CSV table of C-alpha atoms and ligand atoms in Angstrom, one decimal:
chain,number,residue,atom,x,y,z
A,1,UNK,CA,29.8,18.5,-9.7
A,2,UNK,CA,32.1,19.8,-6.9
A,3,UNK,CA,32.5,18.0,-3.5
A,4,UNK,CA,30.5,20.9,-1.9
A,5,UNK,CA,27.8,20.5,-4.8
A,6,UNK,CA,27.7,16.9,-3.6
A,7,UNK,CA,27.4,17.1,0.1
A,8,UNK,CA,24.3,19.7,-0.5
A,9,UNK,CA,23.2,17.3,-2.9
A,10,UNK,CA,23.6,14.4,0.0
A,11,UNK,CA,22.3,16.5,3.1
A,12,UNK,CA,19.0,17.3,1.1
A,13,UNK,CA,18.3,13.7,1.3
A,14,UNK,CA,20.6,11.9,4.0
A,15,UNK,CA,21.4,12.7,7.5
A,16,UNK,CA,24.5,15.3,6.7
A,17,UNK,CA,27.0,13.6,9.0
A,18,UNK,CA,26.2,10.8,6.4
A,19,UNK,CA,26.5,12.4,3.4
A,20,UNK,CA,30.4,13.4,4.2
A,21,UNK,CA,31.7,9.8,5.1
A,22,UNK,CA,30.2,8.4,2.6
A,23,UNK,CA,31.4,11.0,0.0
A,24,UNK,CA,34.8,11.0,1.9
A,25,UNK,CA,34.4,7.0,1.9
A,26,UNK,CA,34.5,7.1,-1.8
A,27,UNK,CA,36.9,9.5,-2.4
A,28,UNK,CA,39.4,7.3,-0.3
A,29,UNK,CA,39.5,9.7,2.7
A,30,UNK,CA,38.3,10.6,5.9
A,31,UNK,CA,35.6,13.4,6.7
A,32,UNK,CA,38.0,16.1,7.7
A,33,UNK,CA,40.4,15.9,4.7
A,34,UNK,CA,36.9,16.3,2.6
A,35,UNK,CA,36.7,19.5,4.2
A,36,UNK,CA,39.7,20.6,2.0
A,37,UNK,CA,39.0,19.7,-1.1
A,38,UNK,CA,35.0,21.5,-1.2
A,39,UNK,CA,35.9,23.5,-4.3
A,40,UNK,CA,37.4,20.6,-6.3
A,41,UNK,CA,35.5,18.9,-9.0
A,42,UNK,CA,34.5,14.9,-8.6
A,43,UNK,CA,35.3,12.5,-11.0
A,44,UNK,CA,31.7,11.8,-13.0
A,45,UNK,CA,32.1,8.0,-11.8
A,46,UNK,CA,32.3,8.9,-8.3
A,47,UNK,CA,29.2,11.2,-8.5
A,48,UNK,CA,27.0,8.6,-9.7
A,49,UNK,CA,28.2,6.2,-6.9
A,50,UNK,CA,27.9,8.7,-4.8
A,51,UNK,CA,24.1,9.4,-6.0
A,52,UNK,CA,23.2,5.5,-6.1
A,53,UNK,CA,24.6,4.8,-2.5
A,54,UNK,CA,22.6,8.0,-1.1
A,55,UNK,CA,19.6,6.3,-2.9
A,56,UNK,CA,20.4,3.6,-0.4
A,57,UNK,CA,20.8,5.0,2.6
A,58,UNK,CA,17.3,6.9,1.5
A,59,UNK,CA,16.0,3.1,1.3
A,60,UNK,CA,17.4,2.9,5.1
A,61,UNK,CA,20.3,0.6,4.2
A,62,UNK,CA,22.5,1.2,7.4
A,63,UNK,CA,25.7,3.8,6.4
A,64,UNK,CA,28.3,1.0,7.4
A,65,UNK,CA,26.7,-1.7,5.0
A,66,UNK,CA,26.4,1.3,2.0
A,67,UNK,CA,30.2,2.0,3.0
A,68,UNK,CA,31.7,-1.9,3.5
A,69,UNK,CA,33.9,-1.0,6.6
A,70,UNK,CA,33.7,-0.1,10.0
A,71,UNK,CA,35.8,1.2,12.5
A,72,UNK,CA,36.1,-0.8,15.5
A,73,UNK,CA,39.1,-0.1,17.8
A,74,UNK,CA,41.0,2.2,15.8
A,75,UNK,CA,40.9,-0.3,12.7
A,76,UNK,CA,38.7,-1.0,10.0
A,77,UNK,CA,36.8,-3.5,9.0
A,78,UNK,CA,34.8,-5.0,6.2
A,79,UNK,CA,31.3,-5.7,6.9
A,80,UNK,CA,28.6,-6.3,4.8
A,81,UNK,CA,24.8,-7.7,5.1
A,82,UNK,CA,25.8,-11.5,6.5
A,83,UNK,CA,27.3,-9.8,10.0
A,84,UNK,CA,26.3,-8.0,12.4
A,85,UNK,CA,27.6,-4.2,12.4
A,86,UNK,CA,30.4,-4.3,15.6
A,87,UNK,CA,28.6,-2.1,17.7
A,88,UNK,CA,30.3,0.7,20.6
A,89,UNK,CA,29.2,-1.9,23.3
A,90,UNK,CA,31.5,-4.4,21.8
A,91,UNK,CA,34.6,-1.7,21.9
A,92,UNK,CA,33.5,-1.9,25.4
A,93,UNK,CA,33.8,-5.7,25.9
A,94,UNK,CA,37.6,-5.7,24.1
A,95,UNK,CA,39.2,-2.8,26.2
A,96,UNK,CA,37.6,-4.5,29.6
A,97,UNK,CA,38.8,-8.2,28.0
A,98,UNK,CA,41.7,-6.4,27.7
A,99,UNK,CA,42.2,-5.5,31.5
A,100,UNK,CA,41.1,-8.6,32.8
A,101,UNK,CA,43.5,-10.8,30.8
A,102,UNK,CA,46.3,-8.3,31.9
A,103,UNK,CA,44.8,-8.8,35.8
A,104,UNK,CA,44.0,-12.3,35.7
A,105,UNK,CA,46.9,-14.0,33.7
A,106,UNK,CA,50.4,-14.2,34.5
A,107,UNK,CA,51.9,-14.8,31.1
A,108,UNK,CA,49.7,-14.1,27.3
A,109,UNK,CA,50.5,-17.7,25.5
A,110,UNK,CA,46.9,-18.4,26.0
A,111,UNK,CA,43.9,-20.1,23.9
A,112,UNK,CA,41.9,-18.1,23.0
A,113,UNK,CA,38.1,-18.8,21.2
A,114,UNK,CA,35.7,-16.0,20.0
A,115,UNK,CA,32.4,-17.7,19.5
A,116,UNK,CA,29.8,-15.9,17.1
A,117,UNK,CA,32.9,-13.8,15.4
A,118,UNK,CA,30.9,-12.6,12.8
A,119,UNK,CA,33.4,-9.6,11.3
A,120,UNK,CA,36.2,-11.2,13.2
A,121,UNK,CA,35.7,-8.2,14.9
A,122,UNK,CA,36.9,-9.3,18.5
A,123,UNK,CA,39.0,-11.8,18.2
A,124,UNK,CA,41.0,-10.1,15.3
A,125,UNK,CA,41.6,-6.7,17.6
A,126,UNK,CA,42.9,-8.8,20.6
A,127,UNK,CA,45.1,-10.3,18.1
A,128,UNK,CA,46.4,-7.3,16.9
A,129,UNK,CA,47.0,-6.3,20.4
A,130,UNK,CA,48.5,-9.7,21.7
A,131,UNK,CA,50.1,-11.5,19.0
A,132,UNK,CA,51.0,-13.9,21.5
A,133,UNK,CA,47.5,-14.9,22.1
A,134,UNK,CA,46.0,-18.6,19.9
A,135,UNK,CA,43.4,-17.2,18.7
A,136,UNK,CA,40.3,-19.1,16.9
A,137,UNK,CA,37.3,-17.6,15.2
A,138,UNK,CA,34.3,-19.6,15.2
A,139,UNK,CA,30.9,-19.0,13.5
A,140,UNK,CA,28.2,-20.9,12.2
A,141,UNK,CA,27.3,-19.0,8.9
A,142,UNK,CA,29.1,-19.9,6.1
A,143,UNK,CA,28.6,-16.2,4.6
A,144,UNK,CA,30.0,-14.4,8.4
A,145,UNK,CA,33.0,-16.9,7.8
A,146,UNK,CA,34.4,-15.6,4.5
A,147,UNK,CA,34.1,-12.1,6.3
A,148,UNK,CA,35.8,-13.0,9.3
A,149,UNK,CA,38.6,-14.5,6.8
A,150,UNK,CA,38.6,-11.8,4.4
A,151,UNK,CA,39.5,-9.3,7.9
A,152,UNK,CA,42.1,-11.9,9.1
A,153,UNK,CA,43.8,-11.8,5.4
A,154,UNK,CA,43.6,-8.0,5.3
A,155,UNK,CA,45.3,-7.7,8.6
A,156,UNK,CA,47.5,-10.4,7.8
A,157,UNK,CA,46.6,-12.0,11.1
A,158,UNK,CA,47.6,-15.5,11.9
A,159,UNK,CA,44.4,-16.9,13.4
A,160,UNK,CA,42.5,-20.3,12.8
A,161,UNK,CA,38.6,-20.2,11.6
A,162,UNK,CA,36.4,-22.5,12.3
A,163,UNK,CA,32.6,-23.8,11.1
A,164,UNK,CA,30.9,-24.7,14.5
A,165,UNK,CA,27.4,-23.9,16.3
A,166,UNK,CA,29.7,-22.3,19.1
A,167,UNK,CA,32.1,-25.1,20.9
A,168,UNK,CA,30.4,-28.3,19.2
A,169,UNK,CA,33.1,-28.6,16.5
A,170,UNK,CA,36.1,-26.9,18.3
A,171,UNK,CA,38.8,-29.1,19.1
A,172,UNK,CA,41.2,-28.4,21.8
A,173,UNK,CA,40.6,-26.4,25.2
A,174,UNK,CA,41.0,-22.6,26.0
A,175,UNK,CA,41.9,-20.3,28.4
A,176,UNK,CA,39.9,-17.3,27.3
A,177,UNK,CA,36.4,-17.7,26.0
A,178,UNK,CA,35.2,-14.4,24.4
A,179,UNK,CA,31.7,-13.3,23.0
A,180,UNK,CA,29.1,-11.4,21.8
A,181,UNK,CA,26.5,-13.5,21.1
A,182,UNK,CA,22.8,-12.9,19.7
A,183,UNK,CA,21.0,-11.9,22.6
A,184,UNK,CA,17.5,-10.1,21.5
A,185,UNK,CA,14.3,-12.1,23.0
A,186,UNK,CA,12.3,-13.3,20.1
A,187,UNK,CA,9.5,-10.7,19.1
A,188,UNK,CA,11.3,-7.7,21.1
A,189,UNK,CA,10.8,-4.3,19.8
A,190,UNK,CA,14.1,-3.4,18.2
A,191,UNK,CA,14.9,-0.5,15.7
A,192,UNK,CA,13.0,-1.1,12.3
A,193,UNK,CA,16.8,-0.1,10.7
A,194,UNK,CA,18.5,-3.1,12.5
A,195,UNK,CA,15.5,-5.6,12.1
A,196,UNK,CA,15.6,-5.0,8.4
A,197,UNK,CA,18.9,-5.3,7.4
A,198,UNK,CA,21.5,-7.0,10.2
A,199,UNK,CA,21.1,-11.0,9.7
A,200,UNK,CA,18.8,-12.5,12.3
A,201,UNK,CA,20.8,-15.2,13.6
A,202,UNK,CA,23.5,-12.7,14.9
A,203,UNK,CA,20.9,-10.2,16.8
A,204,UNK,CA,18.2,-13.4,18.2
A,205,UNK,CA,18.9,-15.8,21.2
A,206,UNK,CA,15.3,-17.9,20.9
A,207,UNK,CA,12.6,-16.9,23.2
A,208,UNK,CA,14.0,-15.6,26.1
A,209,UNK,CA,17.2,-14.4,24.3
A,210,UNK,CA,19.6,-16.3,26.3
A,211,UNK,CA,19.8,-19.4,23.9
A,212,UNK,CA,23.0,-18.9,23.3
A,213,UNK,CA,24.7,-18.7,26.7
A,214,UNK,CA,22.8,-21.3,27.7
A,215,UNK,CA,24.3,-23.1,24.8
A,216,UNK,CA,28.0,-21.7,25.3
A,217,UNK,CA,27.9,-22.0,29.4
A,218,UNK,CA,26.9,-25.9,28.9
A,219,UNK,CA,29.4,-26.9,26.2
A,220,UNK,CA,32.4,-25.2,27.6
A,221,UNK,CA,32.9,-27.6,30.5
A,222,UNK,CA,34.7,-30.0,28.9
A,223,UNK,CA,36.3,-27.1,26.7
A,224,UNK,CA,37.8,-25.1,29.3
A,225,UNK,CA,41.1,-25.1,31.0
A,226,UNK,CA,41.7,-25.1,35.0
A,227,UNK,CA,42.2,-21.5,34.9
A,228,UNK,CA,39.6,-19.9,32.8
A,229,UNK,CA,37.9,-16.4,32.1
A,230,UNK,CA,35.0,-16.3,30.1
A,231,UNK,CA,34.0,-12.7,28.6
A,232,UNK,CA,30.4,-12.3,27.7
A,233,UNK,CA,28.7,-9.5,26.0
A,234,UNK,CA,24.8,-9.3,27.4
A,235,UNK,CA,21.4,-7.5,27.4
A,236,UNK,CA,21.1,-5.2,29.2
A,237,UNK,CA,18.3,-6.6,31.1
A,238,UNK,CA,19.9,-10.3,31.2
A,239,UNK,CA,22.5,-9.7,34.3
A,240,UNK,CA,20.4,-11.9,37.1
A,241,UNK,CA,19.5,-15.1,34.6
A,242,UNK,CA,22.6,-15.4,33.0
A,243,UNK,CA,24.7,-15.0,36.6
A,244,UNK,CA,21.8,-17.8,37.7
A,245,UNK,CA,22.8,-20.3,34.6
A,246,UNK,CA,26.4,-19.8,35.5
A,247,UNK,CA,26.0,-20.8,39.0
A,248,UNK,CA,24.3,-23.8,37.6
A,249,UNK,CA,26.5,-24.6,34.7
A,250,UNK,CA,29.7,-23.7,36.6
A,251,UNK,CA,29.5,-24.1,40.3
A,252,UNK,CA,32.1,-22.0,42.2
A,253,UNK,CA,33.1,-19.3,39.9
A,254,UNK,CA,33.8,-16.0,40.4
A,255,UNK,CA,31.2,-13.4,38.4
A,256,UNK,CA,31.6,-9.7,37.5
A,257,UNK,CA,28.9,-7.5,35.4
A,258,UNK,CA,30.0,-4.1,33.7
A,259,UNK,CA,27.9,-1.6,33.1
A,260,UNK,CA,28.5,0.2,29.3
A,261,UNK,CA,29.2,4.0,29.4
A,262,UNK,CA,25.7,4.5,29.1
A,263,UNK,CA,25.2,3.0,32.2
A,264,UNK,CA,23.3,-0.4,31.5
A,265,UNK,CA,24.2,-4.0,32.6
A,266,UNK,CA,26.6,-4.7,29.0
A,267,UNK,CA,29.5,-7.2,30.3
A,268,UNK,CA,29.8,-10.6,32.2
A,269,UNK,CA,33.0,-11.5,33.4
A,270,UNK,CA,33.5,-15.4,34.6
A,271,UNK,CA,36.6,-16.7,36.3
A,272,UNK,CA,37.6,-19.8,38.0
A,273,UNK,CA,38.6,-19.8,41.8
B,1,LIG,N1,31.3,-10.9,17.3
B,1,LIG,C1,30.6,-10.0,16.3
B,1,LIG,C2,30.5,-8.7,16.9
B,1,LIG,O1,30.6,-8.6,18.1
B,1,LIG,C3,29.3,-10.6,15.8
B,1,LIG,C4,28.3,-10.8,17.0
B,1,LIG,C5,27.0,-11.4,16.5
B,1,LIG,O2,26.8,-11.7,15.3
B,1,LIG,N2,26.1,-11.5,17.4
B,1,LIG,O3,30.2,-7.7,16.3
């Protein structure tokens, strides 16, 4: 079949905008090239993996797990059913960890920790960007771990990865603590696309969904140095508790909350006096 024969083929059953990356995807390039190429004819491989992985997405298997890479920042990254899918939210969180670092810091040689790195996604992009930056990826699934690493080797990356439920297992104290940790209460309504397929212990924070800052805001005490910034990605509903537990964890400490572009509560910003 031709690639125009295909992407019929795909929109009669997928979401059109689907169809394309996914064809372009497999044809090793992106959706606007495909546009060129409509009239010429696919290899008979690549038409039956094109046909199987439209059978997916038909079975609601999200488009970036059918794929195996998203783009977060301007790169790409594997991905795949033990991590979450970096979200928008989280492109947020870099660019404003970007500005604050820039604001707060007078020089980059700082330690940096991304806890619950899943992809690698954040700490690997402000790598990229600051190669000055020491720069440790931490997760506590085995099977996020060798995705975070298989990024990091990709991108040729010097970072160190570690096994840890957040800071229990780090060694050494940081400047910058950055994350995006599971925040969904237990039993909230989330998208039946999500639920089903993105691994559980990246999108739930216990009962009240702020297990994990709880968690992160009392180990980092003895993990922090004098001059700190913690960067924290949040519900969008979580602003008051979690500024409330880091009154209590931290004392006097200076708090900011960003809004995403759609408007809701997305970022907390910590940093000492
Ligand atoms: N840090 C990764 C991301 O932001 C994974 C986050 C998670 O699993 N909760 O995409």
């Amino acid at each position: 079949m031709r690639v125009e024969d295909l992407i019929v083929y795909g929109k009669s059953k997928v979401h059109s905008e689907h169809a394309k990356m996914l064809l372009a995807a497999l044809l090793n390039v992106n959706s606007l090239e495909l546009l060129n190429y409509l009239d010429k004819e696919v290899p008979e491989d690549v038409e039956k993996a094109f046909k199987e992985k439209i059978a997916e997405l038909v079975k609601n298997r999200p488009i970036q797990y059918v794929i195996g890479n998203v783009s977060f920042y301007g790169e790409e990254f594997l991905v795949n059913e033990s991590t979450l899918i970096p979200r928008f939210e989280t492109e947020e969180l870099v660019e404003n960890t970007l500005a604050y670092l820039d604001e707060f810091f007078e020089h980059k040689n700082l330690n940096v920790v991304d806890l619950g790195t899943g992809t690698g996604c954040i700490g690997l992009t402000l790598k990229k960007l600051i190669p000055s930056l020491t720069m440790t990826l931490v997760d506590i699934s085995d099977n996020a771990l060798e995705m975070a690493r298989k990024n990091q080797e990709e991108k040729g990356l010097d970072v160190s990865i570690i096994k840890s439920n957040f800071l229990e297992e780090v060694p050494g104290t940081f400047d910058i603590i950055v994350s995006n940790p599971p925040y969904i209460k237990e039993g909230e309504e989330i998208e039946e696309i999500v639920k089903e397929n993105e691994p559980s212990i990246a999108l739930y924070g216990g009962p009240d969904g702020l297990d994990s800052y709880r968690t992160i805001l009392h180990q980092c005490k003895e993990k922090l140095n004098p001059k700190f910034m913690i960067a924290f990605e949040i519900g969008c509903n979580q602003r008051e508790a979690i500024t409330q537990l880091i009154y209590q964890e931290l004392g006097d400490v200076r708090v900011i909350c960003k809004k995403d572009l759609s408007n809701r509560d997305r970022m907390i910003f910590i940093f000492s006096k």
